[in-house]
Coordinates of C-alpha atoms and ligand atoms in Angstrom, one line a residue:
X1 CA 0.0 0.0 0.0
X2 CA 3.1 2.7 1.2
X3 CA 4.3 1.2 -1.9
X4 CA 1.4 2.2 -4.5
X5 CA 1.6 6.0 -2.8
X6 CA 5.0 6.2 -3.4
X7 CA 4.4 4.3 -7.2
X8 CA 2.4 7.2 -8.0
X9 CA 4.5 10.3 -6.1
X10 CA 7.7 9.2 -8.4
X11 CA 5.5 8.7 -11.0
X12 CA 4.3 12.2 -10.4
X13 CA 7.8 13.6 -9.8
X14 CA 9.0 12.1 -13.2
X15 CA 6.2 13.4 -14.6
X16 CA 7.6 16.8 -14.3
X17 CA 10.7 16.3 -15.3
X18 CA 10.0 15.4 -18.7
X19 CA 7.1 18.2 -19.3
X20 CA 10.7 20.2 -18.0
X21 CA 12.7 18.5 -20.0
X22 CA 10.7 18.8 -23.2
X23 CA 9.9 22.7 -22.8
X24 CA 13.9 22.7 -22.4
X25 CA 13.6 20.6 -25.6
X26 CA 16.1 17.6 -24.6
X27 CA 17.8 15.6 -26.7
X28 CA 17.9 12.8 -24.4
X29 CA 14.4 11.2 -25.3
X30 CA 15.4 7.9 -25.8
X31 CA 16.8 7.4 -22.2
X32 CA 13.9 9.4 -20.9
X33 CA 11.5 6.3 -22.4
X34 CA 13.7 3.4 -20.9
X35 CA 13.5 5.6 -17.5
X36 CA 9.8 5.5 -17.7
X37 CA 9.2 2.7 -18.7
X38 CA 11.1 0.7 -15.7
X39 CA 8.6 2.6 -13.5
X40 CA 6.2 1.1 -14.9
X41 CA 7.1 -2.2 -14.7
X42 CA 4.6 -4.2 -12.6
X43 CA 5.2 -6.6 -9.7
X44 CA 3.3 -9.0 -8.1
X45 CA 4.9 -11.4 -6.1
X46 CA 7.4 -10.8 -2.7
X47 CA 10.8 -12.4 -2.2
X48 CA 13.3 -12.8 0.0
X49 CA 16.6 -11.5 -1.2
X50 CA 19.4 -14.7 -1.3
X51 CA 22.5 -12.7 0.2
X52 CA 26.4 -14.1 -0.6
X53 CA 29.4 -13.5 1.3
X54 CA 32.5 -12.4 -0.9
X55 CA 34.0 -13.7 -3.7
X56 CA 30.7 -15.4 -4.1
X57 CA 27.4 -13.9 -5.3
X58 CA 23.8 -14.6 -5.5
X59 CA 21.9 -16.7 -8.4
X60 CA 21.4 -15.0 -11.5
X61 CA 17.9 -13.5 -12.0
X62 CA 17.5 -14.6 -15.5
X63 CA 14.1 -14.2 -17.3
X64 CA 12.5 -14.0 -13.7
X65 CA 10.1 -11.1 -13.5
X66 CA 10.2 -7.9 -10.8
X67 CA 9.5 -8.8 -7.8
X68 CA 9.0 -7.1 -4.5
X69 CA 12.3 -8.3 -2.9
X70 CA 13.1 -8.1 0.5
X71 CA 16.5 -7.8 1.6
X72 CA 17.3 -8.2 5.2
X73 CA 21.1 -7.0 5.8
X74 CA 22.4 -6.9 9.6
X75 CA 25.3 -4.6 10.7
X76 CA 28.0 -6.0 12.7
X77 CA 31.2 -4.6 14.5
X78 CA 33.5 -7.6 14.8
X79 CA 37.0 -8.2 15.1
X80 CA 38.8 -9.7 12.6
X81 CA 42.6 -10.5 10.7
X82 CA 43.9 -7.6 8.5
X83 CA 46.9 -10.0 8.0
X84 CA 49.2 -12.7 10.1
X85 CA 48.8 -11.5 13.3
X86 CA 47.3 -7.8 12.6
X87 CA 43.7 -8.0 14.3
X88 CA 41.5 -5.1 13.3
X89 CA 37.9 -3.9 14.5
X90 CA 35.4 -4.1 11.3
X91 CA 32.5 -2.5 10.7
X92 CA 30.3 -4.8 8.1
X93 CA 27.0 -5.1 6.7
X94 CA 26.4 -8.6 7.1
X95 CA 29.4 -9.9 9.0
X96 CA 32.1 -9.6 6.1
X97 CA 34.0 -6.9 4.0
X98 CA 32.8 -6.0 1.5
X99 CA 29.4 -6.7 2.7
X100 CA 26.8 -9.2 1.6
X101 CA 26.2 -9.2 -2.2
X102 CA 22.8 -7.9 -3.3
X103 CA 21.3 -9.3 -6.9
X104 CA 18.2 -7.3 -8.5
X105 CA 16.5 -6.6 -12.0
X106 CA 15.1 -3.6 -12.8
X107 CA 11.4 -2.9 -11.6
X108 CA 12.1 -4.4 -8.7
X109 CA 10.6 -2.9 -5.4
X110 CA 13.3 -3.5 -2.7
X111 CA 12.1 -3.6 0.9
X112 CA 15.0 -2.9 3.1
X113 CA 15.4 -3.7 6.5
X114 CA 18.7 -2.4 8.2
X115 CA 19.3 -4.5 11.3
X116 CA 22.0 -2.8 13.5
X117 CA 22.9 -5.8 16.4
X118 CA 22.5 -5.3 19.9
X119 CA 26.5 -5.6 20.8
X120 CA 27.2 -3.1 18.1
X121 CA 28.5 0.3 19.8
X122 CA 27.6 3.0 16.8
X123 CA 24.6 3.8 15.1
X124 CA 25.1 3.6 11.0
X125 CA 22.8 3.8 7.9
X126 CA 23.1 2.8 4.5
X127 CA 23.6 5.0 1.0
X128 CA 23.0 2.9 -2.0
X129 CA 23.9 4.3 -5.0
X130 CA 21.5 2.3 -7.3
X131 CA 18.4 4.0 -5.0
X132 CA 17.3 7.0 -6.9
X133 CA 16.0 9.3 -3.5
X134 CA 17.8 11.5 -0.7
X135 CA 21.1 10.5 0.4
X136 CA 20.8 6.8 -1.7
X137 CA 18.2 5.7 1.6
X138 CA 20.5 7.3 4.0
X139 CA 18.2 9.6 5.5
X140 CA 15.8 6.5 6.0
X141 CA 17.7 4.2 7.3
X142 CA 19.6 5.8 10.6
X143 CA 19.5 3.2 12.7
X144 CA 20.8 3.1 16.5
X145 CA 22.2 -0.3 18.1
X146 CA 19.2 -2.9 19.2
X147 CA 17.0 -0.8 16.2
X148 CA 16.0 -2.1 13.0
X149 CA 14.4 0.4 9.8
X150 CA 12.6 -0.3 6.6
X151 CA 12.8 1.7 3.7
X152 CA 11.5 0.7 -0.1
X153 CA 12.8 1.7 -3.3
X154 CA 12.0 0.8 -7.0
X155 CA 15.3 -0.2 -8.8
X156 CA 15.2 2.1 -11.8
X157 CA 18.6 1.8 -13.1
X158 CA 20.6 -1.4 -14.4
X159 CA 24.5 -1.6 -13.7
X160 CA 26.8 -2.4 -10.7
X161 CA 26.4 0.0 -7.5
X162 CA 28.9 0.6 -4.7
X163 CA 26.6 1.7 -1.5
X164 CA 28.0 2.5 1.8
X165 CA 27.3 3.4 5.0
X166 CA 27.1 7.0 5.1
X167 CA 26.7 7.9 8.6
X168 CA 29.4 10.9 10.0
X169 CA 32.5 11.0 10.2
X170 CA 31.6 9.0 7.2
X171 CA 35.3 8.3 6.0
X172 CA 35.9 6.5 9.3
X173 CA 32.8 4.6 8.6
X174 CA 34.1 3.5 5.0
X175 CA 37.4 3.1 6.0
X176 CA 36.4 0.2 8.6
X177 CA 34.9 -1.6 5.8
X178 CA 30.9 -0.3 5.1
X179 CA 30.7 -1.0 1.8
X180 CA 29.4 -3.5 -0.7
X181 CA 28.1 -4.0 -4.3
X182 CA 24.2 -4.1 -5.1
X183 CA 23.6 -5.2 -9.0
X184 CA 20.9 -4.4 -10.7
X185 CA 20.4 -6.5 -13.9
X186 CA 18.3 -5.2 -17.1
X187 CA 15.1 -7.0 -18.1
X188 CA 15.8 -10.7 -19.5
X189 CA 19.6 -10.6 -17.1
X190 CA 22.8 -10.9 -17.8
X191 CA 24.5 -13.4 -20.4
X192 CA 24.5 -16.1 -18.8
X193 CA 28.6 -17.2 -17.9
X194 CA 30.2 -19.8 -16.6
X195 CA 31.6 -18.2 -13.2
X196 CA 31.4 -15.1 -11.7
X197 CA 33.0 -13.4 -8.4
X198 CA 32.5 -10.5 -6.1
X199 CA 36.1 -8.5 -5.3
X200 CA 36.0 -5.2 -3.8
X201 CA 39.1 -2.8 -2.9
X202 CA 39.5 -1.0 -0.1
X203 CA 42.3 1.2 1.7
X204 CA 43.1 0.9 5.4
X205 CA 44.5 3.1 8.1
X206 CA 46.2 1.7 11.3
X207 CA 48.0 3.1 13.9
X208 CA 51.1 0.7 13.4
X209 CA 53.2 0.3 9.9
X210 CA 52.2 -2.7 8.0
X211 CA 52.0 -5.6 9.6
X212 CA 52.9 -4.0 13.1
X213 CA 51.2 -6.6 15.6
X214 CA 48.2 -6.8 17.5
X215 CA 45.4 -4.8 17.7
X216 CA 45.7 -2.1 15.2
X217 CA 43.0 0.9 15.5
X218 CA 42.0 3.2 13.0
X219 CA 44.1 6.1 11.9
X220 CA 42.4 9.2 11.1
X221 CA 45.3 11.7 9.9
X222 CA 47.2 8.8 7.7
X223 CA 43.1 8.5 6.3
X224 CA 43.3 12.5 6.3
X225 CA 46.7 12.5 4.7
X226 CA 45.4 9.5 1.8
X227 CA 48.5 7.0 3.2
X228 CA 47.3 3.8 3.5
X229 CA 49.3 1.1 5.4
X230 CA 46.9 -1.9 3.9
X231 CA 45.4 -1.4 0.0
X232 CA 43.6 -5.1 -0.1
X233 CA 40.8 -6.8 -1.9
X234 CA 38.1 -8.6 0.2
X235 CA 39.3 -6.7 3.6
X236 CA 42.0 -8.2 4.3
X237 CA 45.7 -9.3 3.1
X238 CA 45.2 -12.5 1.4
X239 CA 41.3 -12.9 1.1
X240 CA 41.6 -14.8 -2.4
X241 CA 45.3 -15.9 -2.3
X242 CA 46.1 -19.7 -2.1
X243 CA 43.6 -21.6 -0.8
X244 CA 41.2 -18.8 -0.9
X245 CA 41.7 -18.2 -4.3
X246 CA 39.2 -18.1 -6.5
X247 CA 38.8 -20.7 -9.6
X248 CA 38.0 -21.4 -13.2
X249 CA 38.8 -24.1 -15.8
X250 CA 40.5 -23.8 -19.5
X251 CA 37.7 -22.4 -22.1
X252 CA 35.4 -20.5 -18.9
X253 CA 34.0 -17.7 -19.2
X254 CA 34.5 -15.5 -16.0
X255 CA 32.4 -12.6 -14.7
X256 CA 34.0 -10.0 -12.0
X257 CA 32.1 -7.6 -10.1
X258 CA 34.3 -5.7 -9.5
X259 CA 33.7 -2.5 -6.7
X260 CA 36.1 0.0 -5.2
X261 CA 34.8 0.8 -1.3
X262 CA 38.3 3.3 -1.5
X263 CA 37.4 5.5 0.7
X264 CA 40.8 7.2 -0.7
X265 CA 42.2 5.2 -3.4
X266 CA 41.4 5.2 -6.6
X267 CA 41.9 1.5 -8.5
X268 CA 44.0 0.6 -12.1
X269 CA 42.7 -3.2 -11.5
X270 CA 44.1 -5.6 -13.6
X271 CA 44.7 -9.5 -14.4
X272 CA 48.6 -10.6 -14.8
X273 CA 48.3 -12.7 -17.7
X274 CA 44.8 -11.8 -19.2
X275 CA 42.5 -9.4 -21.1
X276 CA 39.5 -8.2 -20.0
X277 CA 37.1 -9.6 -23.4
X278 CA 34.0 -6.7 -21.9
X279 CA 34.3 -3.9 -19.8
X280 CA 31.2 -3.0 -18.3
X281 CA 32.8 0.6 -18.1
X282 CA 31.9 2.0 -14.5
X283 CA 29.4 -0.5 -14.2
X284 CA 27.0 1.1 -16.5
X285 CA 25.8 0.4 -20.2
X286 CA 29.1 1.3 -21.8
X287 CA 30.9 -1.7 -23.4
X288 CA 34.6 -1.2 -23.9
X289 CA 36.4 -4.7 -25.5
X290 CA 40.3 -6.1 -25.1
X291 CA 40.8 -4.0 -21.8
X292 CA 44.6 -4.4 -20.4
X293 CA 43.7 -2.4 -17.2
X294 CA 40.5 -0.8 -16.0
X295 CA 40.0 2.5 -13.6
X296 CA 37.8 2.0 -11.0
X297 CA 36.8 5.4 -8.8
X298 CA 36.4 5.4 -5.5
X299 CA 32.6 4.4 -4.7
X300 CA 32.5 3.0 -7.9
X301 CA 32.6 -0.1 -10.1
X302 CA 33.3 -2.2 -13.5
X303 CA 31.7 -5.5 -14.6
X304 CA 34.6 -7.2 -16.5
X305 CA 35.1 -10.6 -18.5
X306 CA 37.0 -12.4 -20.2
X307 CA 37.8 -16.4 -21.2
X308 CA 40.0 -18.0 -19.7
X309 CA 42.3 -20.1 -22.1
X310 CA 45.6 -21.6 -20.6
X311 CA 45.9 -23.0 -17.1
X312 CA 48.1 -21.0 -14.4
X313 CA 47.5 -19.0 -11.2
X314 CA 46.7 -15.2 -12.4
X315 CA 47.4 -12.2 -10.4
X316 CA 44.7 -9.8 -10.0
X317 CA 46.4 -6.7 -8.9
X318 CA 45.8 -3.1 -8.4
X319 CA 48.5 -1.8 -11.1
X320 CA 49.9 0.7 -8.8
X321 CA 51.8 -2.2 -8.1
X322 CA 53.6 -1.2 -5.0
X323 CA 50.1 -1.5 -3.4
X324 CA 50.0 -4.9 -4.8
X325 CA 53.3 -6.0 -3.3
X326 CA 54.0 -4.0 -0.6
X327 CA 49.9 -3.3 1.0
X328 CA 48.4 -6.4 0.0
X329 CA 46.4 -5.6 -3.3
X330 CA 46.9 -9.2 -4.7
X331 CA 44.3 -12.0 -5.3
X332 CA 44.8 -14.8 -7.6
X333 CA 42.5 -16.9 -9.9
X334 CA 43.4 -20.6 -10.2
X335 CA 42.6 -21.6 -13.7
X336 CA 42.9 -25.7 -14.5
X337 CA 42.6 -27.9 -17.5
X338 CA 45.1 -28.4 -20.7
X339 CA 47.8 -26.4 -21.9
X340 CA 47.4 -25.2 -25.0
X341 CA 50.8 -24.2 -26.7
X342 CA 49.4 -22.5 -29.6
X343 CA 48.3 -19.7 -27.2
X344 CA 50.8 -19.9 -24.3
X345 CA 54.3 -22.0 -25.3
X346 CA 55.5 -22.0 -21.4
X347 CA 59.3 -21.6 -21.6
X348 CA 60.8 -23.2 -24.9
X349 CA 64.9 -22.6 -24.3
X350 CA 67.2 -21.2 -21.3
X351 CA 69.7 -19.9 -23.8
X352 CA 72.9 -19.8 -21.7
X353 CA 73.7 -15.4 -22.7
X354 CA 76.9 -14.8 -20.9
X355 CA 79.3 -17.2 -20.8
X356 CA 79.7 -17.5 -17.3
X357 CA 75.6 -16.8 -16.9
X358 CA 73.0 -19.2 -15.1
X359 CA 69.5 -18.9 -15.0
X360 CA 69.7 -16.7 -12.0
X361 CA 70.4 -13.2 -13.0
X362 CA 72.1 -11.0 -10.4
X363 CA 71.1 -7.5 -9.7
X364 CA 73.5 -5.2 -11.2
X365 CA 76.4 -4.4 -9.4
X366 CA 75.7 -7.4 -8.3
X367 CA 78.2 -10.4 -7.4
X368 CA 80.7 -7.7 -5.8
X369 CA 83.0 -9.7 -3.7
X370 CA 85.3 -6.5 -3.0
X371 CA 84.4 -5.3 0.2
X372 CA 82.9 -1.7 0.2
X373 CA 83.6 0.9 3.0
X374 CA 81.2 -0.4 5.6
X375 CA 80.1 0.3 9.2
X376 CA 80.8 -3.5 11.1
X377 CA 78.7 -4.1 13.6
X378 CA 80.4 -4.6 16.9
X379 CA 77.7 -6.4 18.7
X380 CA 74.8 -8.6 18.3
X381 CA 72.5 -5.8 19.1
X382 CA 74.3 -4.0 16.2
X383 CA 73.9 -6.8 13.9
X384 CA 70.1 -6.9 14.6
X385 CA 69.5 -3.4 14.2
X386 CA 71.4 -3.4 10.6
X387 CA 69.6 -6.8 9.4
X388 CA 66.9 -5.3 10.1
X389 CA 67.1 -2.1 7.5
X390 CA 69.0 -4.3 5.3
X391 CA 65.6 -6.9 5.7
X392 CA 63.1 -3.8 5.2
X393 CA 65.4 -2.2 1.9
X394 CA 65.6 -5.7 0.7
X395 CA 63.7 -8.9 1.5
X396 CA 60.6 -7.6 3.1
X397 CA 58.9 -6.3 -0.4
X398 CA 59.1 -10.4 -1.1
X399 CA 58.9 -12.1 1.8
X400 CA 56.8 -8.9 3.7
X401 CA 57.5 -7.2 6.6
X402 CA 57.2 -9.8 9.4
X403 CA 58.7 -12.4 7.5
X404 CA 54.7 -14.0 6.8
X405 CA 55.8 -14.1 3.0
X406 CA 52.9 -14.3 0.3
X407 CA 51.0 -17.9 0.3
X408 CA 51.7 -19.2 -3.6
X409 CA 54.5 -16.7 -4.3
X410 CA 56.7 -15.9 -1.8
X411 CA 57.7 -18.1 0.9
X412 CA 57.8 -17.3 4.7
X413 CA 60.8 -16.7 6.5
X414 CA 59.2 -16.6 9.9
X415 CA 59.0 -20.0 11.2
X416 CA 60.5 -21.9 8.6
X417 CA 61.5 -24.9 8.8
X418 CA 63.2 -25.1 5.2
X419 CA 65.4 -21.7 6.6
X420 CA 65.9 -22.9 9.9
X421 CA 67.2 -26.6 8.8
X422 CA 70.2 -25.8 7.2
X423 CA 72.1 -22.0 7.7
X424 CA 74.7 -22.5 5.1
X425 CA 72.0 -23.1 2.2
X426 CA 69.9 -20.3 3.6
X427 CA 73.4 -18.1 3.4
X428 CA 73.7 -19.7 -0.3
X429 CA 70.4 -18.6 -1.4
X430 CA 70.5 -15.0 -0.4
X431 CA 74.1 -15.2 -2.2
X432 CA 73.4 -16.8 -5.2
X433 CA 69.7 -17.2 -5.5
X434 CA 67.7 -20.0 -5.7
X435 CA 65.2 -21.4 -8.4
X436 CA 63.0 -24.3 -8.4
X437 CA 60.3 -26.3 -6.7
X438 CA 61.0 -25.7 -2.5
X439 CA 58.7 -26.7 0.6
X440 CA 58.1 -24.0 2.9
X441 CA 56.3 -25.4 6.0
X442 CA 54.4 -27.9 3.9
X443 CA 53.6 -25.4 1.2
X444 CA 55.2 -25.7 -2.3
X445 CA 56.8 -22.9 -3.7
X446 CA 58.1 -23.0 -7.5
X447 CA 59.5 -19.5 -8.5
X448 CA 62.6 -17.1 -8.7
X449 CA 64.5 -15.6 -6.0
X450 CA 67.3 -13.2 -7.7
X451 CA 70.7 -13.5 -5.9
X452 CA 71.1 -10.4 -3.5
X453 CA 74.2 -8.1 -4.1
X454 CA 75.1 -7.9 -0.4
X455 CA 78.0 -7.8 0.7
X456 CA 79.9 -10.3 3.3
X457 CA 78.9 -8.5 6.4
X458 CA 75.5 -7.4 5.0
X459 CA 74.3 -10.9 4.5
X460 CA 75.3 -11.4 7.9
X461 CA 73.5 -9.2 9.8
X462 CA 70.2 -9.7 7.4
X463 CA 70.5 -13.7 8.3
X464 CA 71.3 -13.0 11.6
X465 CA 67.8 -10.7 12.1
X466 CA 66.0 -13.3 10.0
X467 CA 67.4 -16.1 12.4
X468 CA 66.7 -14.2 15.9
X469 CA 63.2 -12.6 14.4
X470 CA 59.5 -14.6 14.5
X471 CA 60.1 -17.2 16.5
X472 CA 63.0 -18.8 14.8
X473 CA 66.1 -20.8 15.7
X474 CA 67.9 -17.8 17.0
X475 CA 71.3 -18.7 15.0
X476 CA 73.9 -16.1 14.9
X477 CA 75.3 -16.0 11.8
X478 CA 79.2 -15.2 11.3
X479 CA 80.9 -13.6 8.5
X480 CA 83.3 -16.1 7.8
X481 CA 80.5 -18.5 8.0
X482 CA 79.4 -16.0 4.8
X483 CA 82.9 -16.3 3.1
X484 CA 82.9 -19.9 3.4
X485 CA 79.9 -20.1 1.6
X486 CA 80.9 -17.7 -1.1
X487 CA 84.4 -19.3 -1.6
X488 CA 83.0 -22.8 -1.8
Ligands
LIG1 CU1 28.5 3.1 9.7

C-alpha cells in the first residue's frame, strides 16, 4: 500500500521532469523512455533477497520477472585479521568486508530492513547508489544499536552499485569496511557465464606500519593525509590468495564484479596474464572490449570478462603495483585444464647469454665480492639493528615485513622450517639465488628468487635478524660463515 503511494508520487515527480525537460527541448528522449518505462514495470509477487558472502554472489535473475524483494542486511562490528597477526575492528554489513552481495533486475521494489545488532556500539545507515532518493536511503535508514528500519525503493537503473554506510565521520565509517556491491540486472539478465565473483578494494588506516602486531586501531590523519598502510581486496591481506583463491577451468568464461569501497584510493585493477574480453565501463551500459587495465573510482565499479584459455595462477592486482606487493592488493585466480601451446608455449629454451651466466640473474652491481667501506657491527645488538634495515630495503617487499611471506608466491621466512634446517643453504640462497620447486612449512613454492648483491657482512647481519626474528632458531650468523659459503 506505502508502496502504490510512493508508485504514483515518483511517478508524479518524473512526470515533471519530462514536461521540464521537453519545454527545455532535450535531446535525451530515448533514455527518458527506458527511464519511464522501468517505473512502470509491474510486480506482483514478494521475495526474500538470497545474500552471498564475498567472492561469491547470489543466483542469476535470469528471465524472472520484478519482484517485491526483501532484503534483510544486519550490521556488525566484529574483530577480525587484516593480516598474520594484525587483528583489526570491522564494521560490516552482514558480518564480512565487502558486505553481503545484493542481486536485483530492474522494476524491482526492494524492501530494506537495516538490522543494526545489539553488541554493536555505533549507530550507522546505509547510502546505496542504485536507489534514486535523498542520500541513496541514507536519510531512511539511521538506525541506533538494538534498532532495525525499513525503507523501499524501486530499482530504476541497471548496472553495478557501490553503497556504503554514510553515517558521519563517514570516512571513518568507509574506511572500517561499510561497503558493498548491489547489481541491478536489465530486463531478461545478464548473459549467462560460466563463473562469476565479487572483489572489492578498499584502503586501510592503522596506527602501526604494516604488519605492526596486534590490535591495530583506526588512523584518522594517515586517512586524512590518503597514506594507507593496507590497500587489499576482500578486507583483508590474502582474502583470495592460495587456498582462498578463487577458480576457473580452460575455455570459462569468467564474470568480476568488481567495486572500489576506497574511501581514498582510486583503482587501475588488472589481471597478470589476461584481457578483460568486456568492460562493463563503471558498471554502466558502456561496453569497452580487449581491456589491459580498468580504472575504478572510489565508490564505484566495473563489470569485466573475459575467457580464460591456458591453465596457471593469475594475479589480480591493483596496477599501482607497489600497493599490490607491498599493502596487500593481490588476489589470484586458479585456472585448470590443458595447456594449450598455440596460445601460451610456457618456456621453450634457457639460452645460456653470458658465458659465465646461469638462469639466476644478479642484480646489477651485483656479485661484488670487494668489500665496500662499511660500518661492522660490533655487537649482536648492532647486527640486529642493521639486518633489520637491510631486511626492510631488501627482502621484506618479497617475503613482507614480518617475515609472513605471500602464500603461492613468496615463501615465509618466519618460522621456517626449510630456513631454519640448514644456515649455510639459507646463506647460499641469499648469495646466489635460488630457483626451483621448494617446501616451505608444507607449502610448495616453484619460483625465482634473484641473488642479493650484499655484501659479506650485510648478508650477515640480514640472516642474523631473520634467524633471531618470529620465532625462529635464534642462530647467529658469522661472517666467515658468509665467506665460506661464497668461496666454496
Ligand atoms: Cu556506519
Amino acid at each position: 500500500m506505502n508502496l502504490t503511494i510512493k508508485k504514483n508520487l515518483v511517478t508524479k515527480v518524473l512526470f515533471g521532469i519530462s514536461a521540464m525537460a521537453l519545454l527545455s527541448s532535450c535531446v535525451n528522449d530515448q533514455s527518458e523512455k527506458k527511464y519511464n518505462d522501468t517505473v512502470d514495470i509491474p510486480v506482483n509477487q514478494e521475495m526474500i533477497a538470497e545474500l552471498t558472502s564475498p567472492p561469491n554472489v547470489p543466483t542469476p535473475v535470469g528471465k524472472r520477472m520484478a519482484k517485491k524483494l526483501i532484503v534483510d542486511l544486519e550490521i556488525q562490528e566484529r574483530e577480525g585479521e587484516m593480516t598474520s597477526g594484525v587483528k583489526y575492528i570491522y564494521w560490516t554489513f552482514g558480518g564480512t568486508v565487502p558486505g553481503s552481495f545484493i542481486r536485483t533486475r530492474v522494476g524491482d521494489e526492494v524492501e530494506f530492513h537495516l538490522k543494526n545488532h545489539p553488541d554493536n556500539k555505533l549507530p550507522h545507515n546505509i547510502d546505496l547508489h542504485a536507489v534514486n532518493g535523498p542520500g541513496g536511503g541514507a536519510e531512511s535508514s539511521f538506525v541506533a544499536p538494538g534498532h532495525e528500519k525499513v525503507f523501499s525503493f524501486k530499482v530504476l537503473n541497471p548496472g553495478l552499485y557501490v553503497y556504503h554506510c554514510a553515517t558521519a565521520p563517514v570516512g571513518m565509517h568507509i574506511a572500517n569496511g561499510m561497503y558493498g556491491l548491489i547489481l541491478v540486472e536489465p530486463e531478461g539478465g545478464l548473459p549467462p557465464v560460466d563463473k562469476e565473483y565479487y572483489i572489492m578494494q578498499g584502503d586501510f588506516y592503522t596506527e602501526g606500519g604494516y604488519g605492526e602486531r596486534g590490535v591495530q586501531p583506526f588512523d584518522m590523519q594517515k586517512a586524512i593525509d590518503e597514506k594507507p598502510d593496507y590497500v587489499v581486496f576482500n578486507g583483508h591481506v590474502g582474502a583470495m590468495t592460495g587456498d582462498n583463491a578463487i577458480t576457473a577451468k580452460v575455455g570459462e568464461k569468467v564474470r568480476l564484479f568488481v567495486g572500489n569501497g576506497g574511501p581514498n584510493l582510486v583503482s587501475s585493477f588488472h589481471v597478470i596474464g589476461e584481457i578483460f574480453d568486456k568492460v562493463y565501463v563503471e558498471g554502466g551500459d558502456l561496453i569497452n572490449d580487449n581491456v589491459q587495465t580498468t580504472l575504478i573510482p572510489a565508490g564505484g565499479a566495473a563489470i569485466v570478462e573475459f575467457r580464460v584459455d591456458v591453465p596457471g595462477t593469475f594475479i589480480l592486482v591493483d596496477h599501482s603495483i607497489f600497493r599490490a606487493f607491498n599493502k596487500g592488493a593481490l588476489a589470484m585466480l586458479k585456472v585448470e585444464g590443458e595447456e594449450n601451446k598455440a596460445i601460451y608455449s610456457g618456456e621453450i629454451r634457457d639460452g645460456i647469454y653470458l658465458p659465465e651466466g646461469s638462469v639466476i640473474q644478479s642484480m646489477p652491481n651485483g656479485g661484488d665480492k670487494t668489500e665496500k667501506v662499511e660500518m661492522k657491527a660490533l655487537s649482536l645488538e648492532e647486527r640486529m639493528t642493521f639486518g633489520k634495515d637491510k631486511y626492510m630495503a631488501t627482502c621484506s617487499a618479497c617475503h613482507q615485513a614480518n617475515g609472513q611471506g605471500i602464500e603461492g608466491a613468496f615463501p615465509p621466512l618466519a618460522k621456517s622450517d626449510y630456513l631454519n634446517a640448514d644456515v649455510n643453504r639459507a646463506i647460499d640462497i641469499v648469495l646466489h639465488g635460488k630457483t626451483g620447486e621448494i617446501t616451505v612449512n608444507g607449502k610448495k613454492y616453484n619460483s625465482v628468487m634473484t641473488a642479493q648483491a650484499l655484501s659479506d657482512e650485510e648478508v650477515t647481519n640480514v640472516l642474523t635478524y631473520v634467524y633471531n626474528s618470529w620465532g625462529n632458531s635464534k642462530k647467529e650468523v658469522t661472517p666467515e660463515m658468509v665467506q665460506a659459503v661464497r668461496n666454496r
